[in-house]
């Protein structure tokens, strides 16, 4: 019977030095972050179908409309931020967003924007209250 001998590991392991060129080869390239872009195409399309059911929109026109919406959202946010700074609070409140809408949108569009925003806020508050208290909807 032949005995197998085990090789003991050396006490001083050999340390390999890598150069900067070798390190860059081993690194994986990161993909650019694609998050954070706002897209309103779905909403623009649904409003178009409500107003003109037989009308379509080209890809370039949709891109222009989307850019306009993104710009408007940023402007409303900037106005709300200014209102927050003036009041001295750290919390952005719905009244500040409403102020931004009132300052930026003209005439009838302003009225509709404020009304829809108020309705959306009421729906949200009702939904969160019902989630906390399931018996909220049942009145006497």
MMTF fields as JSON, N, C-alpha, C and O atoms, coordinates in Angstrom:
{
  "mmtfVersion": "1.0.0",
  "mmtfProducer": "UNKNOWN",
  "numBonds": 559,
  "numAtoms": 560,
  "numGroups": 140,
  "numChains": 1,
  "numModels": 1,
  "chainsPerModel": [1],
  "groupsPerChain": [140],
  "chainIdList": ["A"],
  "bondAtomList": [4, 2, 8, 6, 12, 10, 16, 14, 20, 18, 24, 22, 28, 26, 32, 30, 36, 34, 40, 38, 44, 42, 48, 46, 52, 50, 56, 54, 60, 58, 64, 62, 68, 66, 72, 70, 76, 74, 80, 78, 84, 82, 88, 86, 92, 90, 96, 94, 100, 98, 104, 102, 108, 106, 112, 110, 116, 114, 120, 118, 124, 122, 128, 126, 132, 130, 136, 134, 140, 138, 144, 142, 148, 146, 152, 150, 156, 154, 160, 158, 164, 162, 168, 166, 172, 170, 176, 174, 180, 178, 184, 182, 188, 186, 192, 190, 196, 194, 200, 198, 204, 202, 208, 206, 212, 210, 216, 214, 220, 218, 224, 222, 228, 226, 232, 230, 236, 234, 240, 238, 244, 242, 248, 246, 252, 250, 256, 254, 260, 258, 264, 262, 268, 266, 272, 270, 276, 274, 280, 278, 284, 282, 288, 286, 292, 290, 296, 294, 300, 298, 304, 302, 308, 306, 312, 310, 316, 314, 320, 318, 324, 322, 328, 326, 332, 330, 336, 334, 340, 338, 344, 342, 348, 346, 352, 350, 356, 354, 360, 358, 364, 362, 368, 366, 372, 370, 376, 374, 380, 378, 384, 382, 388, 386, 392, 390, 396, 394, 400, 398, 404, 402, 408, 406, 412, 410, 416, 414, 420, 418, 424, 422, 428, 426, 432, 430, 436, 434, 440, 438, 444, 442, 448, 446, 452, 450, 456, 454, 460, 458, 464, 462, 468, 466, 472, 470, 476, 474, 480, 478, 484, 482, 488, 486, 492, 490, 496, 494, 500, 498, 504, 502, 508, 506, 512, 510, 516, 514, 520, 518, 524, 522, 528, 526, 532, 530, 536, 534, 540, 538, 544, 542, 548, 546, 552, 550, 556, 554],
  "bondOrderList": [1, 1, 1, 1, 1, 1, 1, 1, 1, 1, 1, 1, 1, 1, 1, 1, 1, 1, 1, 1, 1, 1, 1, 1, 1, 1, 1, 1, 1, 1, 1, 1, 1, 1, 1, 1, 1, 1, 1, 1, 1, 1, 1, 1, 1, 1, 1, 1, 1, 1, 1, 1, 1, 1, 1, 1, 1, 1, 1, 1, 1, 1, 1, 1, 1, 1, 1, 1, 1, 1, 1, 1, 1, 1, 1, 1, 1, 1, 1, 1, 1, 1, 1, 1, 1, 1, 1, 1, 1, 1, 1, 1, 1, 1, 1, 1, 1, 1, 1, 1, 1, 1, 1, 1, 1, 1, 1, 1, 1, 1, 1, 1, 1, 1, 1, 1, 1, 1, 1, 1, 1, 1, 1, 1, 1, 1, 1, 1, 1, 1, 1, 1, 1, 1, 1, 1, 1, 1, 1],
  "groupList": [{"groupName": "UNK", "atomNameList": ["N", "CA", "C", "O"], "elementList": ["N", "C", "C", "O"], "formalChargeList": [0, 0, 0, 0], "bondAtomList": [1, 0, 2, 1, 3, 2], "bondOrderList": [1, 1, 2], "singleLetterCode": "X", "chemCompType": "L-PEPTIDE LINKING"}],
  "groupTypeList": [0, 0, 0, 0, 0, 0, 0, 0, 0, 0, 0, 0, 0, 0, 0, 0, 0, 0, 0, 0, 0, 0, 0, 0, 0, 0, 0, 0, 0, 0, 0, 0, 0, 0, 0, 0, 0, 0, 0, 0, 0, 0, 0, 0, 0, 0, 0, 0, 0, 0, 0, 0, 0, 0, 0, 0, 0, 0, 0, 0, 0, 0, 0, 0, 0, 0, 0, 0, 0, 0, 0, 0, 0, 0, 0, 0, 0, 0, 0, 0, 0, 0, 0, 0, 0, 0, 0, 0, 0, 0, 0, 0, 0, 0, 0, 0, 0, 0, 0, 0, 0, 0, 0, 0, 0, 0, 0, 0, 0, 0, 0, 0, 0, 0, 0, 0, 0, 0, 0, 0, 0, 0, 0, 0, 0, 0, 0, 0, 0, 0, 0, 0, 0, 0, 0, 0, 0, 0, 0, 0],
  "groupIdList": [1, 2, 3, 4, 5, 6, 7, 8, 9, 10, 11, 12, 13, 14, 15, 16, 17, 18, 19, 20, 21, 22, 23, 24, 25, 26, 27, 28, 29, 30, 31, 32, 33, 34, 35, 36, 37, 38, 39, 40, 41, 42, 43, 44, 45, 46, 47, 48, 49, 50, 51, 52, 53, 54, 55, 56, 57, 58, 59, 60, 61, 62, 63, 64, 65, 66, 67, 68, 69, 70, 71, 72, 73, 74, 75, 76, 77, 78, 79, 80, 81, 82, 83, 84, 85, 86, 87, 88, 89, 90, 91, 92, 93, 94, 95, 96, 97, 98, 99, 100, 101, 102, 103, 104, 105, 106, 107, 108, 109, 110, 111, 112, 113, 114, 115, 116, 117, 118, 119, 120, 121, 122, 123, 124, 125, 126, 127, 128, 129, 130, 131, 132, 133, 134, 135, 136, 137, 138, 139, 140],
  "secStructList": [7, 7, 7, 7, 7, 7, 7, 7, 7, 7, 1, 1, 7, 7, 7, 7, 7, 7, 7, 2, 2, 2, 2, 2, 2, 2, 1, 7, 7, 7, 7, 7, 7, 7, 6, 6, 7, 7, 7, 7, 2, 2, 2, 2, 2, 2, 2, 2, 2, 2, 2, 7, 6, 6, 7, 7, 7, 7, 2, 2, 2, 2, 2, 2, 2, 2, 2, 2, 2, 2, 2, 2, 2, 2, 2, 2, 2, 2, 2, 2, 2, 2, 2, 2, 2, 2, 2, 6, 7, 1, 1, 7, 7, 2, 2, 2, 2, 2, 2, 2, 2, 2, 2, 2, 1, 7, 2, 2, 2, 2, 2, 2, 2, 2, 2, 2, 2, 2, 2, 2, 2, 2, 2, 2, 2, 2, 2, 2, 2, 2, 2, 2, 7, 6, 6, 6, 6, 7, 7, 7],
  "xCoordList": [0.826, 0.0, 0.885, 1.828, 0.576, 1.39, 0.732, -0.458, 1.522, 1.006, 1.127, 2.148, 0.031, 0.049, 0.554, 0.107, 1.453, 1.972, 1.303, 1.158, 0.916, 0.295, 1.36, 2.297, 1.205, 2.155, 1.674, 0.545, 2.522, 2.175, 2.312, 3.26, 1.346, 1.462, 2.646, 2.982, 3.263, 4.417, 3.967, 2.858, 4.822, 4.477, 4.475, 3.711, 5.283, 5.354, 4.721, 5.386, 3.439, 2.829, 3.422, 3.816, 3.472, 4.024, 2.948, 1.836, 3.27, 2.333, 2.623, 3.732, 1.579, 1.735, 1.354, 0.326, 2.172, 1.877, 1.23, 1.73, 0.116, -0.562, -0.341, -0.308, -0.194, 0.004, -1.346, -2.375, -1.341, -2.581, -3.239, -4.466, -2.453, -3.004, -3.764, -4.805, -3.244, -3.931, -5.218, -6.202, -5.226, -6.424, -7.549, -8.71, -7.221, -8.267, -8.866, -10.035, -8.096, -8.629, -9.622, -10.575, -9.411, -10.273, -11.589, -12.584, -11.618, -12.828, -13.891, -13.609, -15.108, -16.231, -16.717, -16.691, -17.153, -17.69, -19.095, -19.889, -19.398, -20.737, -21.622, -21.19, -22.859, -23.821, -24.289, -24.389, -24.573, -25.072, -26.445, -27.244, -26.7, -27.966, -29.075, -29.028, -30.063, -31.15, -32.362, -33.347, -32.315, -33.453, -33.554, -32.6, -34.717, -34.877, -35.453, -35.678, -35.699, -36.287, -37.799, -38.359, -38.449, -39.906, -40.465, -39.981, -41.481, -42.119, -43.619, -44.267, -44.148, -45.569, -46.31, -47.461, -45.679, -46.292, -47.638, -48.581, -47.735, -48.976, -50.129, -51.249, -49.839, -50.869, -51.232, -52.397, -50.228, -50.484, -51.366, -52.304, -51.063, -51.848, -53.288, -54.219, -53.479, -54.845, -55.66, -56.852, -55.037, -55.744, -56.075, -57.159, -55.148, -55.411, -56.59, -57.426, -56.671, -57.775, -59.106, -60.158, -59.075, -60.304, -60.808, -62.005, -59.877, -60.248, -60.541, -61.565, -59.65, -59.8, -59.579, -58.442, -60.633, -60.476, -59.835, -59.174, -60.015, -59.495, -58.141, -57.614, -57.576, -56.334, -55.149, -55.257, -54.016, -52.794, -51.728, -51.966, -50.548, -49.447, -48.153, -47.958, -47.264, -45.998, -45.027, -45.238, -43.975, -42.978, -42.266, -42.018, -41.944, -41.26, -42.168, -41.722, -43.435, -44.373, -44.568, -44.699, -44.587, -44.71, -43.485, -43.606, -42.309, -41.084, -41.125, -40.71, -41.626, -41.736, -42.721, -42.445, -43.864, -44.863, -44.305, -44.537, -43.576, -42.984, -41.978, -41.954, -41.154, -40.181, -40.881, -40.43, -41.986, -42.744, -43.294, -43.258, -43.797, -44.346, -43.255, -43.454, -42.109, -40.997, -40.552, -40.3, -40.455, -40.065, -41.076, -40.693, -42.37, -43.417, -43.362, -43.529, -43.131, -43.03, -41.845, -41.948, -40.719, -39.547, -39.808, -39.38, -40.507, -40.807, -41.757, -41.577, -42.773, -43.705, -42.966, -43.209, -42.071, -41.264, -40.378, -40.209, -39.809, -38.95, -39.754, -39.293, -40.954, -41.804, -42.241, -42.297, -42.546, -42.918, -41.744, -41.923, -40.548, -39.349, -39.148, -38.789, -39.382, -39.266, -40.306, -40.007, -41.519, -42.569, -42.192, -42.473, -41.563, -41.126, -40.049, -40.053, -39.139, -38.083, -38.673, -38.233, -39.666, -40.269, -40.984, -40.902, -41.695, -42.42, -41.487, -41.846, -40.296, -39.326, -39.527, -38.915, -40.375, -40.585, -39.634, -39.062, -39.478, -38.639, -39.473, -38.925, -40.773, -41.668, -42.344, -42.833, -42.365, -43.061, -44.522, -44.836, -45.405, -46.826, -47.627, -47.168, -48.825, -49.645, -49.972, -50.117, -50.087, -50.377, -49.246, -49.491, -48.034, -46.892, -46.894, -46.553, -47.279, -47.421, -48.541, -48.412, -49.625, -50.755, -50.332, -50.775, -49.491, -48.982, -48.158, -48.273, -47.325, -46.536, -47.418, -47.132, -48.491, -49.425, -50.109, -50.251, -50.53, -51.209, -50.29, -50.744, -49.006, -48.076, -47.715, -47.446, -47.707, -47.207, -48.278, -48.044, -49.43, -50.44, -51.381, -51.713, -51.815, -52.704, -54.178, -54.565, -54.998, -56.455, -57.167, -57.083, -57.873, -58.715, -57.891, -58.334, -56.69, -55.809, -55.413, -55.267, -55.242, -54.928, -56.064, -55.83, -57.297, -58.454, -58.571, -58.809, -58.401, -58.488, -57.343, -57.539, -56.15, -55.002, -55.183, -54.892, -55.665, -55.892, -57.011, -56.903, -58.091, -59.219, -58.804, -59.151, -58.071, -57.636, -56.639, -56.676, -55.752, -54.799, -55.476, -55.099, -56.485, -57.24, -58.003, -58.056, -58.592, -59.343, -58.403, -58.745, -57.234, -56.264, -55.791, -55.635, -55.565, -55.129, -56.218, -55.925, -57.474, -58.587, -58.705, -58.912, -58.571, -58.627, -57.502, -57.716, -56.312, -55.172, -55.397, -55.172, -55.842, -56.06, -57.168, -57.072, -58.214, -59.291, -58.783, -59.138, -57.961, -57.436, -56.501, -56.548, -55.649, -54.742, -55.493, -55.112, -56.547, -57.334, -58.093, -58.204, -58.618, -59.318, -58.36, -58.741, -57.126, -56.142, -55.802, -55.57, -55.771, -55.495, -56.69, -56.529, -57.887, -59.103, -60.09, -60.769, -60.184, -61.047, -62.533, -63.318, -62.928, -64.346, -64.683, -65.78, -63.736, -63.921, -65.11, -65.872, -65.272, -66.338, -67.721, -68.673, -67.897, -69.213, -69.628, -69.112, -70.558, -71.039, -72.335, -72.937, -72.786, -74.037, -75.25, -76.37],
  "yCoordList": [-1.162, 0.0, 1.246, 1.346, 2.189, 3.381, 4.519, 4.791, 5.167, 6.29, 7.57, 7.85, 8.333, 9.615, 10.674, 10.76, 11.441, 12.503, 13.817, 14.141, 14.533, 15.831, 16.907, 16.891, 17.82, 18.911, 20.033, 20.505, 20.446, 21.53, 22.858, 23.076, 23.737, 25.042, 25.809, 25.68, 26.602, 27.372, 28.462, 28.986, 28.783, 29.782, 31.183, 32.035, 31.437, 32.753, 32.67, 32.282, 33.032, 32.971, 34.044, 35.122, 33.728, 34.65, 35.688, 35.328, 36.942, 38.013, 38.559, 38.996, 38.517, 39.047, 40.516, 40.903, 41.309, 42.723, 42.966, 42.522, 43.675, 43.972, 45.433, 46.295, 45.686, 47.055, 47.706, 47.03, 49.004, 49.738, 49.277, 49.247, 48.927, 48.473, 47.161, 46.953, 46.28, 45.018, 45.238, 44.531, 46.205, 46.477, 47.001, 46.648, 47.826, 48.383, 47.31, 47.403, 46.309, 45.231, 44.378, 43.855, 44.233, 43.393, 44.071, 43.388, 45.392, 46.115, 45.997, 46.019, 45.873, 45.857, 47.271, 48.1, 47.522, 48.845, 48.946, 48.012, 50.079, 50.3, 50.862, 51.655, 50.436, 50.982, 52.336, 52.545, 53.245, 54.54, 54.392, 53.544, 55.227, 55.172, 55.723, 56.881, 54.897, 55.316, 55.798, 56.22, 55.746, 56.164, 57.676, 58.392, 58.151, 59.568, 60.342, 61.546, 59.696, 60.424, 60.338, 59.273, 61.473, 61.504, 61.267, 61.827, 60.435, 60.148, 60.358, 59.756, 61.21, 61.535, 61.044, 61.426, 60.203, 59.779, 59.106, 59.348, 58.276, 57.552, 58.523, 58.336, 59.546, 60.499, 61.434, 61.789, 61.826, 62.66, 61.916, 62.486, 60.638, 59.823, 59.663, 59.73, 59.453, 59.264, 60.548, 60.499, 61.695, 62.965, 63.236, 63.729, 62.916, 63.1, 62.249, 62.717, 61.012, 60.129, 60.59, 60.346, 61.252, 61.799, 62.983, 63.117, 63.837, 65.057, 64.776, 65.216, 64.047, 63.721, 62.218, 61.791, 61.411, 59.954, 59.423, 58.386, 60.106, 59.596, 60.186, 59.887, 61.009, 61.701, 60.959, 60.383, 60.982, 60.376, 61.436, 62.619, 61.011, 61.943, 61.254, 60.069, 62.004, 61.431, 61.286, 61.84, 60.539, 60.298, 61.605, 61.877, 62.404, 63.677, 64.633, 65.303, 64.704, 65.568, 65.098, 65.916, 63.782, 63.239, 63.602, 63.905, 63.572, 63.944, 65.415, 65.772, 66.261, 67.689, 67.893, 68.651, 67.228, 67.351, 66.855, 67.471, 65.749, 65.21, 66.205, 66.419, 66.807, 67.79, 68.999, 69.542, 69.416, 70.537, 70.197, 71.027, 68.991, 68.577, 68.487, 68.922, 67.927, 67.824, 69.22, 69.462, 70.135, 71.506, 72.163, 72.863, 71.945, 72.531, 71.974, 72.72, 70.682, 70.077, 70.663, 70.95, 70.84, 71.425, 72.871, 73.295, 73.625, 75.022, 75.106, 75.949, 74.234, 74.226, 73.85, 74.427, 72.887, 72.5, 73.622, 73.801, 74.382, 75.502, 76.593, 77.175, 76.867, 77.865, 77.395, 78.186, 76.107, 75.567, 75.64, 75.907, 75.403, 75.5, 76.94, 77.169, 77.896, 79.304, 79.649, 80.37, 79.139, 79.386, 78.757, 79.321, 77.6, 76.938, 77.76, 77.88, 78.32, 79.15, 80.413, 80.837, 81.012, 82.238, 81.976, 82.784, 80.831, 80.522, 80.051, 80.105, 79.591, 79.176, 77.765, 77.391, 76.964, 75.591, 74.658, 75.018, 73.469, 72.472, 71.48, 70.696, 71.502, 70.558, 71.235, 72.359, 70.546, 71.037, 70.616, 69.426, 71.594, 71.319, 71.494, 72.153, 70.905, 71.026, 72.467, 72.775, 73.335, 74.736, 75.378, 76.271, 74.936, 75.477, 75.028, 75.8, 73.777, 73.283, 74.061, 74.45, 74.281, 75.025, 76.452, 76.992, 77.057, 78.39, 78.377, 79.286, 77.347, 77.227, 77.09, 77.683, 76.312, 76.148, 77.471, 77.837, 78.187, 79.474, 80.502, 81.32, 80.457, 81.426, 81.112, 82.025, 79.841, 79.469, 79.257, 79.554, 78.759, 78.429, 79.603, 80.32, 79.811, 80.941, 80.576, 79.439, 81.54, 81.509, 80.22, 79.716, 79.698, 78.512, 77.278, 76.428, 77.189, 76.055, 76.066, 75.01, 77.254, 77.395, 76.848, 76.107, 77.216, 76.76, 75.241, 74.602, 74.667, 73.208, 72.518, 71.477, 73.104, 72.516, 72.493, 71.492, 73.6, 73.682, 72.728, 72.051, 72.674, 71.797, 70.324, 69.562, 69.922, 68.522, 68.165, 67.059, 69.091, 68.838, 68.682, 67.825, 69.521, 69.431, 68.116, 67.473, 67.727, 66.466, 65.274, 64.346, 65.298, 64.212, 64.132, 63.04, 65.282, 65.301, 64.756, 64.008, 65.127, 64.603, 63.086, 62.384, 62.587, 61.138, 60.426, 59.367, 60.999, 60.402, 60.369, 59.347, 61.493, 61.546, 60.587, 59.969, 60.456, 59.527, 58.077, 57.265, 57.765, 56.403, 56.052, 54.932, 56.989, 56.693, 56.59, 55.8, 57.369, 57.284, 55.958, 55.35, 55.508, 54.22, 53.068, 52.061, 53.202, 52.141, 52.028, 50.926, 53.152, 53.123, 52.631, 51.88, 53.046, 52.691, 52.057, 52.779, 50.713, 50.063, 50.367, 50.185, 50.82, 51.124, 52.584, 53.045, 53.317, 54.737, 54.979, 55.924, 54.153, 54.361, 54.129, 54.66, 53.354, 53.061, 54.128, 54.184, 54.966, 56.025, 55.615, 54.618, 56.357, 56.003, 56.264, 56.017],
  "zCoordList": [0.0, 0.0, 0.0, 0.785, -0.882, -1.041, -0.275, -0.431, 0.542, 1.303, 0.477, -0.153, 0.513, -0.182, 0.785, 1.929, 0.324, 1.166, 0.772, -0.407, 1.764, 1.524, 1.51, 2.309, 0.61, 0.51, 1.417, 1.29, 2.316, 3.225, 2.491, 1.737, 2.728, 2.076, 2.645, 3.822, 1.797, 2.249, 3.204, 3.098, 4.11, 5.111, 4.509, 4.961, 3.533, 2.906, 1.517, 0.556, 1.406, 0.082, -0.834, -0.388, -2.08, -3.058, -3.388, -3.774, -3.24, -3.508, -4.896, -5.203, -5.727, -7.078, -7.074, -6.517, -7.686, -7.797, -9.158, -10.191, -9.135, -10.384, -10.721, -9.843, -11.973, -12.421, -12.663, -12.675, -12.854, -13.111, -14.406, -14.5, -15.383, -16.661, -16.479, -17.101, -15.631, -15.386, -14.597, -14.817, -13.685, -12.901, -13.776, -13.572, -14.733, -15.593, -16.492, -16.866, -16.838, -17.663, -16.881, -17.458, -15.583, -14.77, -14.421, -14.177, -14.393, -14.001, -15.08, -16.278, -14.611, -15.542, -15.747, -14.837, -16.939, -17.216, -16.668, -16.785, -16.07, -15.533, -16.621, -17.457, -16.591, -17.531, -17.013, -15.804, -17.924, -17.451, -16.812, -17.207, -15.827, -15.105, -15.995, -16.412, -16.281, -17.159, -16.379, -16.984, -15.076, -14.274, -14.197, -14.502, -13.788, -13.571, -14.738, -14.615, -15.862, -16.98, -16.872, -16.614, -17.073, -17.01, -18.406, -19.39, -18.471, -19.751, -19.605, -18.748, -20.446, -20.402, -21.638, -21.851, -22.462, -23.717, -23.5, -24.253, -22.495, -22.229, -21.932, -22.407, -21.151, -20.768, -21.924, -22.104, -22.7, -23.865, -24.854, -25.412, -25.07, -26.001, -25.515, -26.317, -24.217, -23.71, -23.804, -24.108, -23.548, -23.682, -25.139, -25.45, -26.037, -27.465, -27.915, -28.688, -27.446, -27.841, -27.246, -27.836, -26.087, -25.521, -26.337, -26.588, -26.744, -27.453, -28.925, -29.446, -29.599, -31.022, -31.205, -31.405, -31.141, -31.186, -32.477, -32.444, -33.603, -34.876, -35.25, -36.322, -34.393, -34.702, -34.085, -33.002, -34.793, -34.284, -34.071, -34.312, -33.618, -33.387, -33.798, -33.525, -34.459, -34.915, -33.746, -32.667, -33.984, -32.935, -32.57, -31.395, -33.579, -33.295, -32.539, -31.608, -32.927, -32.224, -30.786, -29.876, -30.581, -29.225, -28.39, -27.203, -29.011, -28.294, -27.889, -26.787, -28.78, -28.465, -27.324, -26.393, -27.386, -26.321, -24.987, -23.946, -25.019, -23.793, -23.204, -21.993, -24.055, -23.577, -22.965, -21.956, -23.581, -23.022, -21.64, -20.732, -21.486, -20.193, -19.128, -17.994, -19.489, -18.538, -18.11, -16.93, -19.074, -18.762, -17.834, -16.897, -18.086, -17.248, -15.819, -14.854, -15.691, -14.359, -13.601, -12.409, -14.291, -13.64, -13.222, -12.149, -14.066, -13.721, -12.533, -11.654, -12.5, -11.363, -10.083, -9.024, -10.19, -9.031, -8.54, -7.334, -9.469, -9.088, -8.386, -7.403, -8.891, -8.238, -6.847, -5.905, -6.732, -5.421, -4.453, -3.264, -4.968, -4.132, -3.643, -2.488, -4.53, -4.127, -3.063, -2.111, -3.221, -2.222, -0.878, 0.179, -0.927, 0.306, 1.005, 2.23, 0.236, 0.826, 1.456, 2.525, 0.797, 1.315, 2.636, 3.561, 2.726, 3.955, 5.065, 6.242, 4.701, 5.706, 6.225, 7.225, 5.569, 6.015, 5.275, 4.246, 5.809, 5.144, 4.347, 3.572, 4.525, 3.852, 2.665, 2.774, 1.545, 0.364, 0.477, 0.459, 0.594, 0.815, -0.472, -1.404, -0.528, -1.737, -2.115, -3.298, -1.148, -1.442, -2.242, -3.053, -2.023, -2.746, -4.201, -5.097, -4.433, -5.804, -6.494, -7.655, -5.78, -6.334, -6.692, -7.706, -5.88, -6.176, -7.462, -8.285, -7.635, -8.859, -10.089, -11.129, -9.979, -11.095, -11.409, -12.576, -10.377, -10.582, -11.246, -12.046, -10.915, -11.487, -12.943, -13.724, -13.306, -14.625, -15.686, -16.857, -15.308, -16.316, -16.548, -15.604, -17.789, -18.096, -17.977, -18.248, -17.574, -17.621, -17.274, -16.154, -18.272, -18.08, -17.721, -16.949, -18.287, -17.988, -16.514, -15.899, -15.951, -14.527, -13.677, -12.722, -14.024, -13.247, -13.285, -12.26, -14.474, -14.592, -13.85, -13.223, -13.927, -13.236, -11.73, -11.075, -11.185, -9.74, -9.323, -8.3, -10.119, -9.777, -9.814, -8.911, -10.843, -10.945, -9.854, -9.314, -9.528, -8.454, -7.107, -6.308, -6.855, -5.597, -5.521, -4.473, -6.645, -6.678, -6.453, -5.721, -7.075, -6.897, -5.448, -4.902, -4.832, -3.433, -2.515, -1.583, -2.772, -1.974, -2.104, -1.115, -3.332, -3.549, -2.813, -2.223, -2.845, -2.154, -0.645, 0.003, -0.094, 1.346, 1.771, 2.831, 0.962, 1.27, 1.226, 2.08, 0.237, 0.104, 1.248, 1.757, 1.666, 2.774, 4.092, 4.956, 4.263, 5.49, 5.544, 6.608, 4.397, 4.353, 4.594, 5.19, 4.141, 4.364, 5.849, 6.348, 6.554, 7.982, 8.777, 9.739, 8.384, 9.097, 8.114, 7.384, 8.078, 7.102, 7.294, 6.364, 8.466, 8.722, 8.433, 8.749, 7.828, 7.565, 6.629, 6.834, 5.628, 4.642, 5.169, 4.598, 6.245, 6.784, 7.782, 8.898, 7.376, 8.275, 8.945, 8.546, 9.954, 10.649, 9.818, 10.266]
}
